[in-house]
Tab-separated table of C-alpha atoms and ligand atoms in Angstrom:
chain	number	residue	atom	x	y	z
A	86	MET	CA	0.000	0.000	0.000
A	87	THR	CA	1.342	3.402	-0.985
A	88	VAL	CA	0.541	6.062	1.590
A	89	TYR	CA	1.234	9.766	1.983
A	90	PHE	CA	3.413	10.893	4.849
A	91	ASN	CA	4.732	14.424	5.345
A	92	GLY	CA	4.969	15.351	1.684
A	93	GLU	CA	6.060	11.964	0.328
A	94	TYR	CA	4.374	8.941	-1.175
A	95	LYS	CA	5.935	5.725	0.122
A	96	PRO	CA	5.139	2.128	1.067
A	97	LYS	CA	3.260	2.073	4.361
A	98	GLU	CA	6.017	-0.056	5.931
A	99	GLU	CA	8.482	2.801	5.381
A	100	VAL	CA	6.514	5.321	7.438
A	101	HIS	CA	8.271	5.993	10.720
A	102	LEU	CA	6.365	8.014	13.256
A	103	SER	CA	8.159	9.698	16.138
A	104	PRO	CA	7.132	8.441	19.598
A	105	ASP	CA	7.073	12.161	20.479
A	106	ASP	CA	4.268	12.783	18.023
A	107	ARG	CA	1.510	14.712	19.781
A	108	GLY	CA	-1.092	12.634	17.997
A	109	PHE	CA	0.396	9.591	19.747
A	110	LEU	CA	1.010	11.266	23.122
A	111	PHE	CA	-2.052	13.514	23.455
A	112	GLY	CA	-4.506	12.647	20.672
A	113	ASP	CA	-3.597	16.174	19.552
A	114	GLY	CA	-4.743	16.070	15.944
A	115	VAL	CA	-7.635	16.096	13.514
A	116	TYR	CA	-8.828	13.849	10.707
A	117	GLU	CA	-11.234	13.359	7.830
A	118	VAL	CA	-12.742	10.336	6.091
A	119	ILE	CA	-13.829	10.689	2.458
A	120	CYS	CA	-15.422	8.065	0.214
A	121	ALA	CA	-14.577	7.702	-3.462
A	122	TYR	CA	-16.797	5.893	-5.939
A	123	ALA	CA	-15.157	4.745	-9.180
A	124	GLY	CA	-12.312	7.146	-8.440
A	125	ARG	CA	-14.600	10.137	-7.830
A	126	GLN	CA	-14.377	11.620	-4.372
A	127	PHE	CA	-17.732	12.473	-2.858
A	128	LYS	CA	-18.002	15.982	-1.372
A	129	ALA	CA	-14.234	16.243	-0.954
A	130	ASP	CA	-14.262	20.046	-0.882
A	131	GLU	CA	-16.640	19.959	2.072
A	132	HIS	CA	-14.416	17.452	3.897
A	133	PHE	CA	-11.320	19.609	3.323
A	134	GLN	CA	-13.211	22.670	4.490
A	135	ARG	CA	-14.140	20.859	7.707
A	136	LEU	CA	-10.534	19.682	8.120
A	137	GLY	CA	-9.429	23.312	7.868
A	138	ARG	CA	-12.051	24.362	10.416
A	139	SER	CA	-11.009	21.613	12.846
A	140	MET	CA	-7.392	22.819	12.624
A	141	THR	CA	-8.424	26.443	13.132
A	142	GLU	CA	-10.471	25.550	16.220
A	143	LEU	CA	-7.524	23.628	17.713
A	144	ARG	CA	-4.975	26.238	16.569
A	145	ILE	CA	-3.022	23.667	14.568
A	146	GLN	CA	-0.941	25.399	11.897
A	147	PRO	CA	-2.347	23.983	8.636
A	148	PRO	CA	-0.027	22.354	6.103
A	149	ASP	CA	-0.166	23.451	2.439
A	150	MET	CA	-3.877	22.762	1.906
A	151	ASP	CA	-3.728	23.103	-1.899
A	152	ALA	CA	-1.093	20.376	-1.993
A	153	LEU	CA	-3.026	18.238	0.511
A	154	ARG	CA	-6.196	18.596	-1.566
A	155	ARG	CA	-4.449	16.779	-4.420
A	156	VAL	CA	-3.304	13.848	-2.260
A	157	PRO	CA	-6.482	11.692	-2.404
A	158	GLU	CA	-6.446	11.557	-6.196
A	159	THR	CA	-2.813	10.424	-6.250
A	160	LEU	CA	-3.453	7.826	-3.545
A	161	LEU	CA	-6.401	6.409	-5.491
A	162	HIS	CA	-4.255	6.214	-8.603
A	163	GLU	CA	-1.140	4.790	-6.921
A	164	ASN	CA	-3.163	2.069	-5.196
A	165	GLY	CA	-5.253	1.047	-8.200
A	166	LEU	CA	-8.462	2.255	-6.569
A	167	GLU	CA	-9.996	4.045	-9.520
A	168	GLN	CA	-12.675	1.352	-9.806
A	169	GLY	CA	-15.083	0.309	-7.074
A	170	TRP	CA	-15.429	1.988	-3.700
A	171	ALA	CA	-12.599	3.381	-1.646
A	172	VAL	CA	-12.182	5.213	1.610
A	173	ILE	CA	-9.590	7.963	2.070
A	174	TYR	CA	-8.273	8.806	5.532
A	175	ILE	CA	-6.366	12.030	6.247
A	176	GLN	CA	-4.855	12.973	9.598
A	177	VAL	CA	-2.937	16.058	10.729
A	178	THR	CA	-1.345	16.244	14.186
A	179	ARG	CA	0.434	19.074	15.962
A	180	GLY	CA	3.747	17.368	15.196
A	181	ALA	CA	6.529	15.792	17.251
A	182	ALA	CA	8.131	17.542	20.240
A	183	PRO	CA	9.346	16.466	23.687
A	184	ARG	CA	6.273	15.805	25.836
A	185	SER	CA	4.848	18.949	27.407
A	186	HIS	CA	1.163	19.893	27.531
A	187	PRO	CA	1.261	23.394	25.984
A	188	PHE	CA	1.805	23.815	22.260
A	189	PRO	CA	5.337	23.073	21.044
A	190	ASP	CA	7.554	25.686	19.400
A	191	ALA	CA	5.681	27.376	16.523
A	192	GLN	CA	8.281	26.058	14.051
A	193	THR	CA	7.379	22.417	14.836
A	194	PRO	CA	6.097	20.927	11.583
A	195	VAL	CA	2.713	19.228	11.706
A	196	THR	CA	2.552	15.500	10.918
A	197	VAL	CA	0.405	14.639	7.914
A	198	TYR	CA	-0.638	11.100	7.072
A	199	ALA	CA	-3.126	9.854	4.475
A	200	TYR	CA	-4.082	6.547	2.928
A	201	ALA	CA	-6.693	5.122	0.574
A	202	ALA	CA	-8.116	1.628	0.950
A	203	PRO	CA	-10.826	-0.448	-0.698
A	204	PHE	CA	-14.199	-0.191	0.979
A	205	GLU	CA	-17.037	-2.670	0.861
A	206	SER	CA	-20.559	-1.284	0.755
A	207	PRO	CA	-22.627	-2.380	3.774
A	208	ALA	CA	-25.258	-3.516	1.256
A	209	GLN	CA	-27.097	-5.992	3.456
A	210	GLU	CA	-27.394	-3.577	6.389
A	211	LEU	CA	-28.547	-0.809	4.056
A	212	GLU	CA	-31.246	-3.130	2.808
A	213	GLN	CA	-32.401	-4.670	6.091
A	214	GLY	CA	-31.616	-1.977	8.641
A	215	VAL	CA	-29.608	-2.187	11.836
A	216	ARG	CA	-29.967	-2.160	15.596
A	217	VAL	CA	-28.461	0.581	17.774
A	218	VAL	CA	-28.114	0.889	21.533
A	219	LEU	CA	-28.458	3.975	23.717
A	220	THR	CA	-25.431	5.049	25.732
A	221	PRO	CA	-24.603	8.180	27.757
A	222	ASP	CA	-22.825	10.871	25.737
A	223	ASN	CA	-19.753	11.347	27.905
A	224	ARG	CA	-17.712	13.153	25.252
A	225	TRP	CA	-16.212	16.614	25.714
A	226	LEU	CA	-18.147	19.752	24.794
A	227	ARG	CA	-16.519	20.315	21.393
A	228	CYS	CA	-17.913	17.367	19.447
A	229	ASP	CA	-18.082	19.709	16.436
A	230	ILE	CA	-14.308	19.322	16.039
A	231	LYS	CA	-13.213	16.170	14.199
A	232	SER	CA	-10.394	15.362	16.585
A	233	VAL	CA	-8.507	12.050	16.691
A	234	ASN	CA	-9.076	12.083	20.443
A	235	LEU	CA	-11.804	9.448	20.093
A	236	LEU	CA	-11.705	7.447	23.316
A	237	PRO	CA	-15.412	7.882	24.232
A	238	ASN	CA	-16.349	6.996	20.651
A	239	VAL	CA	-14.092	3.923	20.756
A	240	LEU	CA	-15.619	2.727	24.042
A	241	ALA	CA	-19.146	3.381	22.799
A	242	SER	CA	-18.498	1.598	19.531
A	243	GLN	CA	-17.198	-1.411	21.443
A	244	THR	CA	-20.344	-1.338	23.613
A	245	ALA	CA	-22.375	-1.457	20.408
A	246	ARG	CA	-20.387	-4.407	19.127
A	247	GLU	CA	-20.720	-6.309	22.390
A	248	ASN	CA	-24.477	-5.777	22.225
A	249	GLY	CA	-24.816	-6.957	18.647
A	250	ALA	CA	-25.564	-3.432	17.417
A	251	LYS	CA	-24.230	-1.421	14.489
A	252	ASP	CA	-23.603	1.704	16.548
A	253	VAL	CA	-24.731	3.535	19.648
A	254	LEU	CA	-26.966	6.558	19.924
A	255	PHE	CA	-25.296	8.967	22.316
A	256	VAL	CA	-27.711	10.511	24.841
A	257	ARG	CA	-27.037	13.918	26.417
A	258	ASP	CA	-29.540	15.723	28.651
A	259	GLY	CA	-32.127	13.049	27.848
A	260	ALA	CA	-31.899	13.543	24.075
A	261	VAL	CA	-30.122	11.751	21.226
A	262	THR	CA	-27.155	13.666	19.853
A	263	GLU	CA	-25.577	11.321	17.275
A	264	GLY	CA	-23.804	7.964	16.879
A	265	SER	CA	-20.169	7.207	17.675
A	266	TYR	CA	-19.223	7.668	14.003
A	267	THR	CA	-22.570	8.630	12.492
A	268	SER	CA	-25.215	11.356	12.561
A	269	PHE	CA	-28.781	10.603	13.634
A	270	GLY	CA	-32.112	11.421	12.075
A	271	ALA	CA	-35.687	10.390	12.862
A	272	VAL	CA	-39.036	10.785	11.131
A	273	PHE	CA	-42.132	11.991	12.973
A	274	ALA	CA	-45.340	12.363	10.976
A	275	GLY	CA	-43.493	12.795	7.697
A	276	ARG	CA	-40.927	15.285	9.014
A	277	VAL	CA	-37.234	14.514	9.303
A	278	VAL	CA	-35.839	15.588	12.659
A	279	THR	CA	-32.154	15.876	13.569
A	280	HIS	CA	-30.133	17.547	16.319
A	281	PRO	CA	-29.356	21.194	15.526
A	282	ASP	CA	-25.787	22.187	14.733
A	283	SER	CA	-24.038	22.835	18.021
A	284	HIS	CA	-20.944	21.877	19.979
A	285	TYR	CA	-22.730	18.605	20.851
A	286	ILE	CA	-22.510	17.058	17.371
A	287	LEU	CA	-20.184	16.850	14.409
A	288	PRO	CA	-21.544	18.840	11.468
A	289	GLY	CA	-21.811	15.702	9.318
A	290	ILE	CA	-21.265	16.113	5.598
A	291	THR	CA	-23.723	13.295	4.865
A	292	ARG	CA	-26.243	14.909	7.230
A	293	SER	CA	-25.936	18.162	5.339
A	294	VAL	CA	-26.325	16.347	1.981
A	295	VAL	CA	-29.384	14.493	3.329
A	296	LEU	CA	-30.971	17.747	4.515
A	297	ASP	CA	-30.380	19.262	1.052
A	298	LEU	CA	-31.977	16.174	-0.479
A	299	CYS	CA	-34.972	16.608	1.837
A	300	ALA	CA	-35.396	20.152	0.517
A	301	LYS	CA	-35.190	18.863	-3.043
A	302	LEU	CA	-37.700	16.078	-2.342
A	303	LYS	CA	-39.988	18.452	-0.424
A	304	ILE	CA	-39.604	16.517	2.809
A	305	ALA	CA	-39.986	18.846	5.797
A	306	VAL	CA	-37.012	19.097	8.175
A	307	GLU	CA	-36.912	20.207	11.784
A	308	THR	CA	-33.793	20.527	13.919
A	309	TYR	CA	-34.221	19.877	17.608
A	310	PRO	CA	-32.830	17.264	20.008
A	311	VAL	CA	-35.053	14.150	19.983
A	312	GLN	CA	-35.838	13.119	23.564
A	313	VAL	CA	-35.271	9.425	24.227
A	314	GLY	CA	-38.869	9.123	25.448
A	315	ARG	CA	-40.102	10.190	21.997
A	316	LEU	CA	-38.267	7.456	20.109
A	317	GLN	CA	-41.258	5.164	20.598
A	318	ASP	CA	-43.308	7.618	18.503
A	319	ALA	CA	-40.754	7.763	15.675
A	320	ASP	CA	-41.985	6.306	12.390
A	321	GLU	CA	-38.423	5.881	11.133
A	322	CYS	CA	-34.880	6.325	12.423
A	323	MET	CA	-31.628	6.549	10.480
A	324	LEU	CA	-27.877	6.790	10.804
A	325	TRP	CA	-26.066	9.034	8.334
A	326	GLY	CA	-22.369	9.041	7.568
A	327	THR	CA	-19.638	8.841	4.978
A	328	THR	CA	-19.101	5.105	5.413
A	329	THR	CA	-22.691	4.455	6.538
A	330	GLN	CA	-24.649	6.444	3.921
A	331	VAL	CA	-28.370	6.429	4.857
A	332	MET	CA	-28.634	3.440	7.171
A	333	PRO	CA	-32.091	2.417	8.410
A	334	ILE	CA	-32.399	1.815	12.159
A	335	VAL	CA	-35.010	-0.855	12.872
A	336	GLN	CA	-34.340	-1.334	16.564
A	337	VAL	CA	-33.167	0.920	19.421
A	338	ASP	CA	-32.242	-1.233	22.417
A	339	ASP	CA	-35.380	-3.428	22.647
A	340	LEU	CA	-37.668	-0.939	20.923
A	341	THR	CA	-38.710	-1.914	17.399
A	342	VAL	CA	-38.834	1.078	15.039
A	343	GLY	CA	-41.225	1.259	12.084
A	344	GLY	CA	-42.444	-2.301	12.534
A	345	GLY	CA	-38.882	-3.537	12.108
A	346	GLU	CA	-38.709	-2.488	8.444
A	347	PRO	CA	-36.925	0.476	6.807
A	348	GLY	CA	-39.549	3.163	6.170
A	349	PRO	CA	-40.527	5.060	3.000
A	350	ILE	CA	-38.644	8.298	3.748
A	351	THR	CA	-35.500	6.338	4.587
A	352	ARG	CA	-35.825	4.490	1.272
A	353	LYS	CA	-36.373	7.755	-0.628
A	354	LEU	CA	-33.282	9.311	0.941
A	355	GLN	CA	-31.200	6.177	0.356
A	356	LYS	CA	-32.107	6.255	-3.323
A	357	ALA	CA	-31.581	10.004	-3.648
A	358	LEU	CA	-28.119	9.745	-2.054
A	359	ARG	CA	-27.214	6.821	-4.278
A	360	ASP	CA	-28.349	8.706	-7.376
A	361	LEU	CA	-26.341	11.717	-6.273
A	362	ILE	CA	-23.232	9.597	-5.796
A	363	LEU	CA	-23.688	8.032	-9.221
A	364	ASP	CA	-24.474	11.371	-10.823
A	365	SER	CA	-21.453	12.923	-12.439
A	366	ASN	CA	-22.900	16.374	-11.703
A	367	GLN	CA	-22.847	15.643	-8.005
A	368	ASP	CA	-21.805	19.154	-7.014
A	369	THR	CA	-24.742	20.868	-8.688
A	370	LEU	CA	-27.364	19.710	-6.221
B	535	PDD	N1	-17.192	9.527	11.172
B	535	PDD	N2	-20.667	11.982	13.867
B	535	PDD	C1	-19.446	11.533	14.229
B	535	PDD	C2	-19.094	11.538	15.675
B	535	PDD	C3	-18.544	11.072	13.259
B	535	PDD	O1	-17.327	10.642	13.626
B	535	PDD	C4	-18.930	11.061	11.887
B	535	PDD	C5	-18.007	10.585	10.808
B	535	PDD	C6	-20.224	11.507	11.566
B	535	PDD	C7	-20.725	11.551	10.146
B	535	PDD	O2	-20.085	12.592	9.444
B	535	PDD	P1	-19.838	12.529	7.884
B	535	PDD	O3	-21.179	12.410	7.230
B	535	PDD	O4	-19.203	13.830	7.559
B	535	PDD	O5	-18.974	11.351	7.620
B	535	PDD	C8	-21.053	11.983	12.578
B	535	PDD	C9	-16.179	9.041	10.255
B	535	PDD	C10	-16.753	8.390	9.046
B	535	PDD	C11	-15.222	8.152	11.024
B	535	PDD	O6	-14.898	8.521	12.150
B	535	PDD	O7	-14.772	7.127	10.499
């Protein structure tokens, strides 16, 4: 596998990371995950914009972003991933410096790592729907930053796995915020409801695409935190994400949603997202 590391393309085995790297020592870094379909990156500009915002919020000096923007295409090419589905991972950390909590010297170069790998569509889960489990949202109060400091997400995701679920739904102040690597949406009486943009959730790119698709399909949208007690009244529930697409939720803990079948609005949005991905004019939505 050819990867990108600090300005160079090289075999993954030849990447040597300093043990002083602040990503390793402090989780002091940010990342993005982009999907590519038949070599075409989906909403890459939006992902790079969010990467830039995450760095600004954490006061990480950005690398040459024009150069970084070209990296995914080269990785797809170098790794023969111009057919089928691929996932691109990009990470920037505050660099390597002797361990000390405050920022290192301003001259310390950031560490940049990126790879592309084949990705298998979760076709069966998209078709049949998945189960999720509720878990307390014990993350920090800047969930809008896509930081590599993912320990609560890792623990939650493991909880999901151990309970035979696809993901968790994080619960803060009695309401669902999002999943451990996904956004959350529900349908009440024909209206799609999702948590408003705030420091409690990541501003998901897929979520934003789905909300645009709702506008296009004339599906009403409301943004407010869905109380856990109201889940039993939801006609449909969904997870949204780059690697998850529009994933029907058919069970929350022991509660069956929508009679255990993906609902009509979920199906409409799944199809609309798929069409958009397949559409070569994907940026003219
Ligand atoms: N996760 N919420 C969280 C906490 C996430 O980590 C993600 C993405 C999302 C969905 O955002 P988007 O639609 O922009 O992918 C929501 C990525 C895929 C990951 O960590 O692998």
